[in-house]
Tab-separated table of C-alpha atoms and ligand atoms in Angstrom:
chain	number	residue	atom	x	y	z
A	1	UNK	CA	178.490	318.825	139.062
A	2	UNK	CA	177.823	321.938	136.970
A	3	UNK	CA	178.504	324.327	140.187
A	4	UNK	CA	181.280	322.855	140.809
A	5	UNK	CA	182.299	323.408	136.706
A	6	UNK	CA	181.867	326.950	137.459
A	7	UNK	CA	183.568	327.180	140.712
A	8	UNK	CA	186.577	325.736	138.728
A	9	UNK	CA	186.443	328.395	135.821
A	10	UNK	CA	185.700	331.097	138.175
A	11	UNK	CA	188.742	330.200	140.126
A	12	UNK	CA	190.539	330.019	136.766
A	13	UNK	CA	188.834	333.476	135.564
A	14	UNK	CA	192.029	335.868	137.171
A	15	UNK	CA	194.697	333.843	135.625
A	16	UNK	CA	192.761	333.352	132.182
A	17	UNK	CA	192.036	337.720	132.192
A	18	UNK	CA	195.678	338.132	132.967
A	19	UNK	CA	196.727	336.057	130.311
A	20	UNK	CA	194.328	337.845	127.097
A	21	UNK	CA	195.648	341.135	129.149
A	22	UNK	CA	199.275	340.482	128.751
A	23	UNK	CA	199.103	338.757	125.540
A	24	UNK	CA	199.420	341.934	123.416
A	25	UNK	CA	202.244	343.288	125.547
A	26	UNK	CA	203.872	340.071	125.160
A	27	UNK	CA	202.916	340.022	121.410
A	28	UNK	CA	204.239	343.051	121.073
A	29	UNK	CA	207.576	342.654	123.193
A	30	UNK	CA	208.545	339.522	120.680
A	31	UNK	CA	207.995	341.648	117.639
A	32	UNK	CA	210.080	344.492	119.068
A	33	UNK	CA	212.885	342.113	119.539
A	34	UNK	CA	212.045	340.121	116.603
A	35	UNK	CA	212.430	343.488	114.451
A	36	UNK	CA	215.789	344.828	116.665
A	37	UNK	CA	218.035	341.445	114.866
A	38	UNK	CA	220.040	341.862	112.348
A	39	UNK	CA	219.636	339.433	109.460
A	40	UNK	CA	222.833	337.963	108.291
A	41	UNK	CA	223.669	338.427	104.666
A	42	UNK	CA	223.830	335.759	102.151
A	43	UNK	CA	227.136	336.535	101.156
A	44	UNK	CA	230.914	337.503	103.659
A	45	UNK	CA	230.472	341.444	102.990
A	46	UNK	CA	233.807	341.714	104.705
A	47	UNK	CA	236.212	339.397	103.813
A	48	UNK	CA	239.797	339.767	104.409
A	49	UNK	CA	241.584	341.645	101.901
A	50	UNK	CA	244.277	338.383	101.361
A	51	UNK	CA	244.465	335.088	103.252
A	52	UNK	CA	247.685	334.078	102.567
A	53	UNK	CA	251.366	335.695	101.972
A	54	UNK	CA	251.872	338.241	99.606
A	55	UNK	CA	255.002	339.467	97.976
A	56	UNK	CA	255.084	342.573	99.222
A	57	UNK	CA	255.051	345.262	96.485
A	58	UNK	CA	257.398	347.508	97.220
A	59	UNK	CA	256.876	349.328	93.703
A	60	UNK	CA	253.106	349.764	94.471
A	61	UNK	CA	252.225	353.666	94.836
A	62	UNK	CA	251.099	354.120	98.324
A	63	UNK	CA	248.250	356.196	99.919
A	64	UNK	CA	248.471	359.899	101.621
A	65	UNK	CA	248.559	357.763	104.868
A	66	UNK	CA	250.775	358.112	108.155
A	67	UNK	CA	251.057	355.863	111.254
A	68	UNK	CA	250.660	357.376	114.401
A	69	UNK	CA	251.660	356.873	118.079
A	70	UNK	CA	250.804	359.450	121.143
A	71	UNK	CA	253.588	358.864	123.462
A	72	UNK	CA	254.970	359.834	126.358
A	73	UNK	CA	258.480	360.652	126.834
A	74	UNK	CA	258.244	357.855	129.588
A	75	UNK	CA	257.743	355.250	127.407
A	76	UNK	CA	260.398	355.174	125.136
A	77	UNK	CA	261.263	351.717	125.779
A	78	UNK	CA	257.375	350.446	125.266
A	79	UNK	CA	257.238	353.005	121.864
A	80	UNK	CA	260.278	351.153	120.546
A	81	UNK	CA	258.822	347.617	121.084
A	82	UNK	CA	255.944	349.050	118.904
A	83	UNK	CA	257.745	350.318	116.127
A	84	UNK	CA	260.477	347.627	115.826
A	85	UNK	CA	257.358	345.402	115.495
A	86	UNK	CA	255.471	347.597	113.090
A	87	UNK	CA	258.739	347.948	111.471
A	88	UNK	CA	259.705	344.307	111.004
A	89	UNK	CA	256.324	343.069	109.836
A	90	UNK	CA	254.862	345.866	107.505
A	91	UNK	CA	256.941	349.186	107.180
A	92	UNK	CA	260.351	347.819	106.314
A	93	UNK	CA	258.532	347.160	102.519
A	94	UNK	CA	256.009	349.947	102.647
A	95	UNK	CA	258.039	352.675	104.536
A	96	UNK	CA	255.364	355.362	105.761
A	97	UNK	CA	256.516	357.925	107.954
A	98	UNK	CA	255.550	357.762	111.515
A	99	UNK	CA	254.101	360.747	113.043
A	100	UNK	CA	254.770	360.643	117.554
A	101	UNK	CA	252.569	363.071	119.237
A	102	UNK	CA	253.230	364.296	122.395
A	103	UNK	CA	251.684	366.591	124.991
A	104	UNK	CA	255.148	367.944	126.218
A	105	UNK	CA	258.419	368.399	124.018
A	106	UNK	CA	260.128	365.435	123.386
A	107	UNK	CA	262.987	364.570	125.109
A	108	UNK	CA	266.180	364.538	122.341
A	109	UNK	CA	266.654	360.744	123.475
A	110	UNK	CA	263.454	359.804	122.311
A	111	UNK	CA	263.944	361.445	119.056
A	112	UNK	CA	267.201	360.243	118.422
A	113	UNK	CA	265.998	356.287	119.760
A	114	UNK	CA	262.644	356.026	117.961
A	115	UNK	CA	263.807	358.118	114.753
A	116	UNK	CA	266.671	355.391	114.298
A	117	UNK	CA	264.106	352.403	115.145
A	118	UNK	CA	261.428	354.195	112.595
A	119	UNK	CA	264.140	353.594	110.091
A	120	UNK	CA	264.517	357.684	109.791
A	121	UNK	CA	261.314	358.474	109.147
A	122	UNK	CA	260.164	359.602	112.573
A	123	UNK	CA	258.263	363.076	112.728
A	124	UNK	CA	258.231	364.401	116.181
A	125	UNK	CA	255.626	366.704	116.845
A	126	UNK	CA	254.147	368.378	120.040
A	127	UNK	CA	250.398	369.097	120.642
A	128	UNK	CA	249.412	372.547	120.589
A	129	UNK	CA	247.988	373.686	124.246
A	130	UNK	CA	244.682	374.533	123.155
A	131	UNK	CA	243.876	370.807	121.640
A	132	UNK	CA	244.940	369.029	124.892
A	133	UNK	CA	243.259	371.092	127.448
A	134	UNK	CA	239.534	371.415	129.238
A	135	UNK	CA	236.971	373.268	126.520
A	136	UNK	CA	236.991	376.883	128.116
A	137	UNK	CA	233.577	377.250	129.281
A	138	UNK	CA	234.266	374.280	131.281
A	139	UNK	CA	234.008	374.957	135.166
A	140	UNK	CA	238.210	373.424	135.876
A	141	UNK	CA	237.767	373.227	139.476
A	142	UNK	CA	234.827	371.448	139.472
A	143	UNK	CA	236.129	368.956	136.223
A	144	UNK	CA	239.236	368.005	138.223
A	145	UNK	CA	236.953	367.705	141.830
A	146	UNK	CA	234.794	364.890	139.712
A	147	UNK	CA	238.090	363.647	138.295
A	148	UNK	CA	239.448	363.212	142.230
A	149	UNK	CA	235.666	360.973	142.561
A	150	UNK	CA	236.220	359.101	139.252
A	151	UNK	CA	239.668	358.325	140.193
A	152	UNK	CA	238.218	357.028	143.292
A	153	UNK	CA	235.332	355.131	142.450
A	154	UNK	CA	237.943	352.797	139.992
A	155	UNK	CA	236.952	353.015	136.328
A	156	UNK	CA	240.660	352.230	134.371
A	157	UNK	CA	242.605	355.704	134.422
A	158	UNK	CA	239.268	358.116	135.764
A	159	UNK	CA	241.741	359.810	137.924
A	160	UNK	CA	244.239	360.882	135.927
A	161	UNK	CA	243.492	364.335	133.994
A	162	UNK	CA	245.855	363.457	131.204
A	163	UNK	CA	243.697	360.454	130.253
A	164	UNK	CA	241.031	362.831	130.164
A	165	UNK	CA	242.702	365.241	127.906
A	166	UNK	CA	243.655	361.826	125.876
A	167	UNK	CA	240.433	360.930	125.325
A	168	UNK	CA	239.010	364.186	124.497
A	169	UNK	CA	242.071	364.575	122.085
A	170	UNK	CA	241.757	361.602	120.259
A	171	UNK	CA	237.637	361.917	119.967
A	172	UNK	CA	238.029	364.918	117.934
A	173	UNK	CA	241.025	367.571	118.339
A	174	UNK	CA	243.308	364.993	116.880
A	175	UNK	CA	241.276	364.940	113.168
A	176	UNK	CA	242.088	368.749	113.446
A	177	UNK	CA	245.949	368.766	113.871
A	178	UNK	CA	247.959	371.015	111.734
A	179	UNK	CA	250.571	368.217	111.669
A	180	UNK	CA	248.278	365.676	109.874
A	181	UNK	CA	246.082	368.193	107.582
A	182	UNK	CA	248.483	366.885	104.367
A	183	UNK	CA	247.179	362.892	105.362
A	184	UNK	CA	244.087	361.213	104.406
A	185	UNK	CA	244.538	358.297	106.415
A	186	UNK	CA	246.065	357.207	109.508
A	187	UNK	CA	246.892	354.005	111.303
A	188	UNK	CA	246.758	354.294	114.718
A	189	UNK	CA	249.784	352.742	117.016
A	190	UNK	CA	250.375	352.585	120.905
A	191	UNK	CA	253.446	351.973	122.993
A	192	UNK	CA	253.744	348.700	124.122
A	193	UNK	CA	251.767	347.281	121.547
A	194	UNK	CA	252.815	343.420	119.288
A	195	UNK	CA	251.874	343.017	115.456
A	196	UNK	CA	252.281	338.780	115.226
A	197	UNK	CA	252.190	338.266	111.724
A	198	UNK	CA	253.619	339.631	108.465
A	199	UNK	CA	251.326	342.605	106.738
A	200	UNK	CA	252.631	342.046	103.495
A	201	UNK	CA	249.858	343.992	101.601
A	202	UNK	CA	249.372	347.735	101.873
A	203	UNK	CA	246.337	348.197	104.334
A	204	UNK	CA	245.988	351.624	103.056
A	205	UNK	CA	245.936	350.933	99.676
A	206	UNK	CA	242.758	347.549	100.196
A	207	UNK	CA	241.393	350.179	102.323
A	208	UNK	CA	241.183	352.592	99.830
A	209	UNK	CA	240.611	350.128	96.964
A	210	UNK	CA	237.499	348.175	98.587
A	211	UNK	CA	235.984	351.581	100.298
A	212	UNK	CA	236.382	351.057	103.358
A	213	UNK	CA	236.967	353.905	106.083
A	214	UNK	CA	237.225	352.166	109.657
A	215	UNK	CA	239.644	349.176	110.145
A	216	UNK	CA	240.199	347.003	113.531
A	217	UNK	CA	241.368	344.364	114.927
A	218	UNK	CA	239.965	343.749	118.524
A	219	UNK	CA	236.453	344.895	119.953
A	220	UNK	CA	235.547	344.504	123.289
A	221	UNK	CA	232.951	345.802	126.274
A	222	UNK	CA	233.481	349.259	127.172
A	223	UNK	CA	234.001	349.630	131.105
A	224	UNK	CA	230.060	350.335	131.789
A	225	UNK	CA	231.034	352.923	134.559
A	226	UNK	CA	233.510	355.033	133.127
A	227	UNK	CA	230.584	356.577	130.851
A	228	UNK	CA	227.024	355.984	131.821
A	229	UNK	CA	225.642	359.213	130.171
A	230	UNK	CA	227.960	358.897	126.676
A	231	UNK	CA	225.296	356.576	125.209
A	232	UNK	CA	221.935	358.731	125.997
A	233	UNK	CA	224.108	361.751	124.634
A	234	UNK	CA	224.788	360.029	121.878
A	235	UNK	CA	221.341	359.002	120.764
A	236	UNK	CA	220.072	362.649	121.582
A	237	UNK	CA	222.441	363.700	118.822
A	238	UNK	CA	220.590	361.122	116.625
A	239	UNK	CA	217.750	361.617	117.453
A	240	UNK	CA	218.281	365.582	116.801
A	241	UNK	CA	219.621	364.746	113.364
A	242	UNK	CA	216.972	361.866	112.501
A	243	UNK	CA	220.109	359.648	111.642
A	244	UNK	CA	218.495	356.171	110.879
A	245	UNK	CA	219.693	353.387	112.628
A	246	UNK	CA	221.764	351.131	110.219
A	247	UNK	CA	222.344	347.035	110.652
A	248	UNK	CA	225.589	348.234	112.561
A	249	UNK	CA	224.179	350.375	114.623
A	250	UNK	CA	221.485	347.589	115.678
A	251	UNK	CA	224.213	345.040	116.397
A	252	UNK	CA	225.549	347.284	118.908
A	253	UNK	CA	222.601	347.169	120.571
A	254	UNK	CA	220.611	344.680	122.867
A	255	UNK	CA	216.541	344.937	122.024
A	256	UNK	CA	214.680	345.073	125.724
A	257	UNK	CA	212.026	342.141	126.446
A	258	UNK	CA	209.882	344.834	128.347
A	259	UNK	CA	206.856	345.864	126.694
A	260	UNK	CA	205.936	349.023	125.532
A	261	UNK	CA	205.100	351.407	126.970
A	262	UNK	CA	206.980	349.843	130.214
A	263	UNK	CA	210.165	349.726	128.091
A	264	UNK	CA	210.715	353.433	127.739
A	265	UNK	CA	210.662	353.753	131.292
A	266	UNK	CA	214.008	352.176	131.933
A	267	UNK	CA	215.752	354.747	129.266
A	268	UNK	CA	216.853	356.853	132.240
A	269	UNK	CA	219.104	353.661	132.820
A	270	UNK	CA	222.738	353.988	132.175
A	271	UNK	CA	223.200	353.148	128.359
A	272	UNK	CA	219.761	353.035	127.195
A	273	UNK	CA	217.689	355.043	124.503
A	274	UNK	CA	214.554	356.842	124.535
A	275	UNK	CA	212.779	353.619	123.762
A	276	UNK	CA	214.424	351.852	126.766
A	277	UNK	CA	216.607	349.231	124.130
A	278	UNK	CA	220.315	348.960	125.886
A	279	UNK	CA	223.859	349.660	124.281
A	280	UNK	CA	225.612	346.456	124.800
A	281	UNK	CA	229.050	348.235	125.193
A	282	UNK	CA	230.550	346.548	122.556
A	283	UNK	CA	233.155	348.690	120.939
A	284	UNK	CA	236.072	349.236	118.469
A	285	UNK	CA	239.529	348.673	120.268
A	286	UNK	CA	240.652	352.583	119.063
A	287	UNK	CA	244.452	351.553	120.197
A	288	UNK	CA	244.572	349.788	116.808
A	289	UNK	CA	242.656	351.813	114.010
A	290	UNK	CA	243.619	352.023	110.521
A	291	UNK	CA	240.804	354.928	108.956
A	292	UNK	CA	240.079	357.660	106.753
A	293	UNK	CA	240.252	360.955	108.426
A	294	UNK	CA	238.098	362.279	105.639
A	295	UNK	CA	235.319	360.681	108.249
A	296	UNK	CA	236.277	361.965	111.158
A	297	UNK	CA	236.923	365.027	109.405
A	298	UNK	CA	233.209	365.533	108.189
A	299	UNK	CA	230.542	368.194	109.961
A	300	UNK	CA	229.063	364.811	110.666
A	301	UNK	CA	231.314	363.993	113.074
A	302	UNK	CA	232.600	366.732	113.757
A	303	UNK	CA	229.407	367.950	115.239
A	304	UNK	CA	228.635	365.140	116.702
A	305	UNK	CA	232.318	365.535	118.809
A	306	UNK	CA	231.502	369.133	119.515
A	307	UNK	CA	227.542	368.135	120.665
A	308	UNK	CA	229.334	365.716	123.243
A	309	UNK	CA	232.161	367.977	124.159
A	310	UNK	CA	229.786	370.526	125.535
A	311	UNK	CA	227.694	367.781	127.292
A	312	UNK	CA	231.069	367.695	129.814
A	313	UNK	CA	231.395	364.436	129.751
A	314	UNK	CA	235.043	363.505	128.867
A	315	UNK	CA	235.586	365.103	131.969
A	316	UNK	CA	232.765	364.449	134.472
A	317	UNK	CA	232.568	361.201	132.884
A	318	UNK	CA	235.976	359.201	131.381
A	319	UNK	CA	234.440	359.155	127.949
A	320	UNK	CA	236.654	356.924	125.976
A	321	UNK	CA	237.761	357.671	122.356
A	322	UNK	CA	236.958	354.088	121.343
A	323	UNK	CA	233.270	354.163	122.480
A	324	UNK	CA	233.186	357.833	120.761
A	325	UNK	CA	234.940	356.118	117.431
A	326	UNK	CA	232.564	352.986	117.643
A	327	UNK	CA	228.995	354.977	118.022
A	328	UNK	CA	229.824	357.611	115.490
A	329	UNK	CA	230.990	354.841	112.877
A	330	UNK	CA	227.617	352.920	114.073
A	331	UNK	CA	225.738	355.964	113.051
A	332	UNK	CA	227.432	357.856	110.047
A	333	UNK	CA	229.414	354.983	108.429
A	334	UNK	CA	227.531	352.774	105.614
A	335	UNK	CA	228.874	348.923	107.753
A	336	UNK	CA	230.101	347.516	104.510
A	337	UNK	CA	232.956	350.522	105.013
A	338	UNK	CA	234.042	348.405	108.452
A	339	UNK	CA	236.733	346.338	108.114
A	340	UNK	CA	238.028	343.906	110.066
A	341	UNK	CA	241.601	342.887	109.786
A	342	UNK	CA	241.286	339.530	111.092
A	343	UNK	CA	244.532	338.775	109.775
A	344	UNK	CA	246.775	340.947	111.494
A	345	UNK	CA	248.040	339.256	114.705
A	346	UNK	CA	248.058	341.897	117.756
A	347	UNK	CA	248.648	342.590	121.264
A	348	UNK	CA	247.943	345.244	123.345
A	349	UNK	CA	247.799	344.749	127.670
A	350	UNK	CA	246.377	341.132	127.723
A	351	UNK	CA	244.481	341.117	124.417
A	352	UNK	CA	245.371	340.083	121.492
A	353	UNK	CA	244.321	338.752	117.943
A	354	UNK	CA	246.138	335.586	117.012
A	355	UNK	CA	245.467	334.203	113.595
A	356	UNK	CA	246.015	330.987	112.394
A	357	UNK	CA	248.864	330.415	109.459
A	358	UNK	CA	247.230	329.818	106.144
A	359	UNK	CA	248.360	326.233	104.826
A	360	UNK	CA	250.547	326.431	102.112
A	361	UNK	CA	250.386	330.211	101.803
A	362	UNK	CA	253.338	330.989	103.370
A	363	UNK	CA	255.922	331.937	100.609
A	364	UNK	CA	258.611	329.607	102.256
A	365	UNK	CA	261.104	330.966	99.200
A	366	UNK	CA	260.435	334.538	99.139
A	367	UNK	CA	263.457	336.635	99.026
A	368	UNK	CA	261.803	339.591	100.968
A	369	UNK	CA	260.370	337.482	103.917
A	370	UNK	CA	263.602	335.717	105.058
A	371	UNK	CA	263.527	337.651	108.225
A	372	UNK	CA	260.061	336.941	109.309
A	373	UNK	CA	260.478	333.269	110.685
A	374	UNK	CA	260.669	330.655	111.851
A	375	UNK	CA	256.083	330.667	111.662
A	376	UNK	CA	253.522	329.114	114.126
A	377	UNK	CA	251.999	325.516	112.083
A	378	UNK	CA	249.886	326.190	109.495
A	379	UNK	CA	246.142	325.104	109.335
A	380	UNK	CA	243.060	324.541	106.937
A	381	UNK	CA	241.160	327.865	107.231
A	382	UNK	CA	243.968	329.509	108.346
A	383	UNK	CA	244.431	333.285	106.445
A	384	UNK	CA	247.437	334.101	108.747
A	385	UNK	CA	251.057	335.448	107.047
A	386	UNK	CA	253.986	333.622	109.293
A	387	UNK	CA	252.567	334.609	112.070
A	388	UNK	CA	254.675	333.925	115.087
A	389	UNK	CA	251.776	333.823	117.924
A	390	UNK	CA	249.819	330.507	118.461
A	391	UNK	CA	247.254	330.090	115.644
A	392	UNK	CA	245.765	326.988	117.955
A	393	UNK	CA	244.307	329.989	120.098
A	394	UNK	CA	241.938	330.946	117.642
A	395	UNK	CA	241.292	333.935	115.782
A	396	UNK	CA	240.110	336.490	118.672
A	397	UNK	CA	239.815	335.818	122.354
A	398	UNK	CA	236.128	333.462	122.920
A	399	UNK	CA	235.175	336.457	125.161
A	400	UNK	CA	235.521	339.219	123.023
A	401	UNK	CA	232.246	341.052	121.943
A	402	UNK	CA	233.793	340.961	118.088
A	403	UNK	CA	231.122	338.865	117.269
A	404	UNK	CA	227.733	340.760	117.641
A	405	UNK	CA	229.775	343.840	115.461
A	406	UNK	CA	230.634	341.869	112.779
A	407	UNK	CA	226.502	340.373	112.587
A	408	UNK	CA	225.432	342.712	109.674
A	409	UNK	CA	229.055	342.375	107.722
A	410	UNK	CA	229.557	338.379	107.824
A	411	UNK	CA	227.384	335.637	107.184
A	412	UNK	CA	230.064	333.265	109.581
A	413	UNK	CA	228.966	332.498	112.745
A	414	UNK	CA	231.009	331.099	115.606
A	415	UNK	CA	234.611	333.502	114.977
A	416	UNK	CA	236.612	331.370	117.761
A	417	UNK	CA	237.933	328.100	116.703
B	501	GDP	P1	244.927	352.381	127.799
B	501	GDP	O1	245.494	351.710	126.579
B	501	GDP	O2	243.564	352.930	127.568
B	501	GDP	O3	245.022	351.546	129.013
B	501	GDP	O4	245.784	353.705	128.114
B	501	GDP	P2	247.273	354.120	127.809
B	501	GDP	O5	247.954	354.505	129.080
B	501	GDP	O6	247.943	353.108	126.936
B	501	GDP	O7	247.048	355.467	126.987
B	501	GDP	C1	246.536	355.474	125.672
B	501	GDP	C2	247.452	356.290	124.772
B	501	GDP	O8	247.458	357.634	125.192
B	501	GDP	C3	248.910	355.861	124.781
B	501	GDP	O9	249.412	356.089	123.472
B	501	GDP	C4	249.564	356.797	125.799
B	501	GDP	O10	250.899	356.994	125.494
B	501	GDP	C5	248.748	358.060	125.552
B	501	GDP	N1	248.584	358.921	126.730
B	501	GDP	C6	247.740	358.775	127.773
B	501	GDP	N2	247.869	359.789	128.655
B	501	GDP	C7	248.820	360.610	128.124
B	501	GDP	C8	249.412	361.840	128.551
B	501	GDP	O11	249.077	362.415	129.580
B	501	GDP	N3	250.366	362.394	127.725
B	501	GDP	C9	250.752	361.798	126.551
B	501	GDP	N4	251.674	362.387	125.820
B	501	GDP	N5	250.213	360.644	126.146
B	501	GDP	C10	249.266	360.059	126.908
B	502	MN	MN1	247.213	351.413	125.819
């Protein structure tokens, strides 16, 4: 009886020494996770500015601000559907000037087309050489050879040099454009691009007002391929500077389950950190941006842009301007200065931001919105101004990452209705 009592525990013995030797990894694995979440604040730190129609003050003193659209003379027709849109559902009341950038001189029929649609307040502008162009101590030959490969192995627009130049551009040459050194903020527009509802508050100014300095509408996963090395780059720079990591910057990120010191052996992964945690990807949609350039402006970022420019990547990699936007704003920005505009309606490609009409906030009488109708229904919960799309979709598309990024800003949980 008794030998047979200690065959049985002997026979138990490996599992039972496996067990008291993984139990501190284990231990230790739940409170690294456990410590990586983001606790969700008792109050909405970001809620919209207005959630129903305003009359739109036309009085109002505006911000130094200009709206912005990199074009090329090949998409006139796509530019136009932008600014007709941006036009009829914001800037016919709050009539900022819109700056078009261009890598090559415009063609006069774009001018004369988009100036008349911009309601005369077009500024046509070309960029100088030396901000759209490989860094000089770049090796050219072998930047365009790895283009060739990127273009190749299929991540979105790796082949094509402009898009590299575009990128690089908007990371950080654009902030230094003699063109917009007399604006303090900017609101980023594309060509082919749908605004759904009616702004009929000045972004700028509730920007300004509730200090904010990064506004969006849409986030969503960065293609994982087009820039495995951005993200250890990117926390080498932070490291370097002992930047803290803020709530923001944690929500980005995806805690690993390994323990330590296992878990810092999978940070030569694509997209990890030193300790072996993983960037989920998620990221700021940069084709929509309303921000201060006073950030982007900073040594901050500034070195930061420079410290990845001479890593090579917007080159050998297709580093994206959004990714480059999202980590330095997850790094140098306080997250209460994010903003989301969840009620701006918006379309770029196949996403798009579709918010539902406030009930009973729709200024049926208002002398100034007669041209913005007929609306989609209105809803309880709704904080949408006559917007035109189909509220019933729900707020954001269910896939979008938006979620996880707005953790440390919004107590709400569950974004998609
Ligand atoms: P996606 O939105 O990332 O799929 O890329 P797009 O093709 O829309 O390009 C993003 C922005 O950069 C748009 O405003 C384009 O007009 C602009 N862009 C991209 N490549 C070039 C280029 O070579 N020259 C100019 N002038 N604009 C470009
Ligand atoms: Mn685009």
């Amino acid at each position: 009886m008794l030998l047979r009592r200690i065959s049985r525990a002997a026979r138990r013995l490996p599992f039972f020494l496996l067990l008291v030797t993984a139990a501190p990894f284990i231990l230790e694995a739940i409170i690294h996770v456990w410590r990586s979440q983001v606790p969700r604040p008792a109050r909405d730190l970001d809620a919209p500015f207005f959630t129903t129609c305003q009359e739109p003050d036309v009085a109002a003193e505006r911000e130094n601000a200009v709206l912005v659209m990199l074009a090329r003379n090949s998409e006139r027709q796509k530019a136009k559907r932008t600014v007709r849109s941006i036009e009829a559902h914001f800037n016919q009341w709050f009539e900022y000037p819109i700056l078009f950038l261009n890598d090559e001189p415009w063609d006069a029929r774009f001018i004369a087309e988009l100036n008349k649609t911009a309601g005369g307040r077009g500024i046509f502008e070309v960029i100088p050489k030396n901000q759209w162009t490989f860094p000089d101590w770049l090796d050219q030959d072998s930047a365009k050879k790895s283009i060739e490969a990127q273009g190749h192995a299929g991540a979105p627009h790796a082949g094509k040099e402009g898009y590299h130049h575009m990128c690089r551009f908007y990371s950080g040459k654009f902030y230094q454009l003699e063109a917009l050194s007399k604006y303090k903020w900017y609101w980023r527009l594309e060509p082919d691009v749908d605004f759904t509802c009616a702004i009929t508050y000045d972004p700028f100014v509730q920007m300004a007002k509730h200090k904010k300095v990064y506004g969006y509408t849409i986030a969503l996963w960065e293609v994982g391929k087009s820039c495995p090395g951005l993200f250890h780059a990117t926390t080498a720079w932070k490291s370097l500077k002992g930047i803290p990591s803020s709530s923001l910057w944690s929500a980005m990120m995806e805690a690993s389950w390994m323990p330590f010191p296992f878990r810092s052996f999978l940070s030569w992964l694509p997209h990890r950190d030193a300790a072996g945690d993983v960037w989920s990807l998620c990221h700021f949609w940069s084709n929509f941006e309303i921000a201060d350039m006073d950030f982007f402006r900073s040594r901050a970022y500034q070195d930061y842009f420079e410290y990845l420019d001479k890593k090579g990547g917007f080159y050998q990699e297709r580093w994206g301007d959004a990714a480059v936007h999202s980590l330095a704003i997850g790094m140098l920005a306080d997250p209460q200065q994010v903003h989301h505009f969840e009620d701006i309606g918006y379309r770029h490609a196949k996403f798009y931001q579709c918010p539902a009409n406030a009930l009973d906030g729709q200024l049926p009488d208002s002398p100034s919105l007669v041209k913005n109708k007929p609306w989609s229904p209105e809803s309880a919960g709704g904080i949408g101004c006559r917007c035109e799309c189909d509220g019933k979709t729900g707020r954001n598309f269910q896939s979008y990452c938006l979620d996880r990024l707005k953790q440390p800003s919004s107590p709400k949980k569950g974004w998609f209705s």
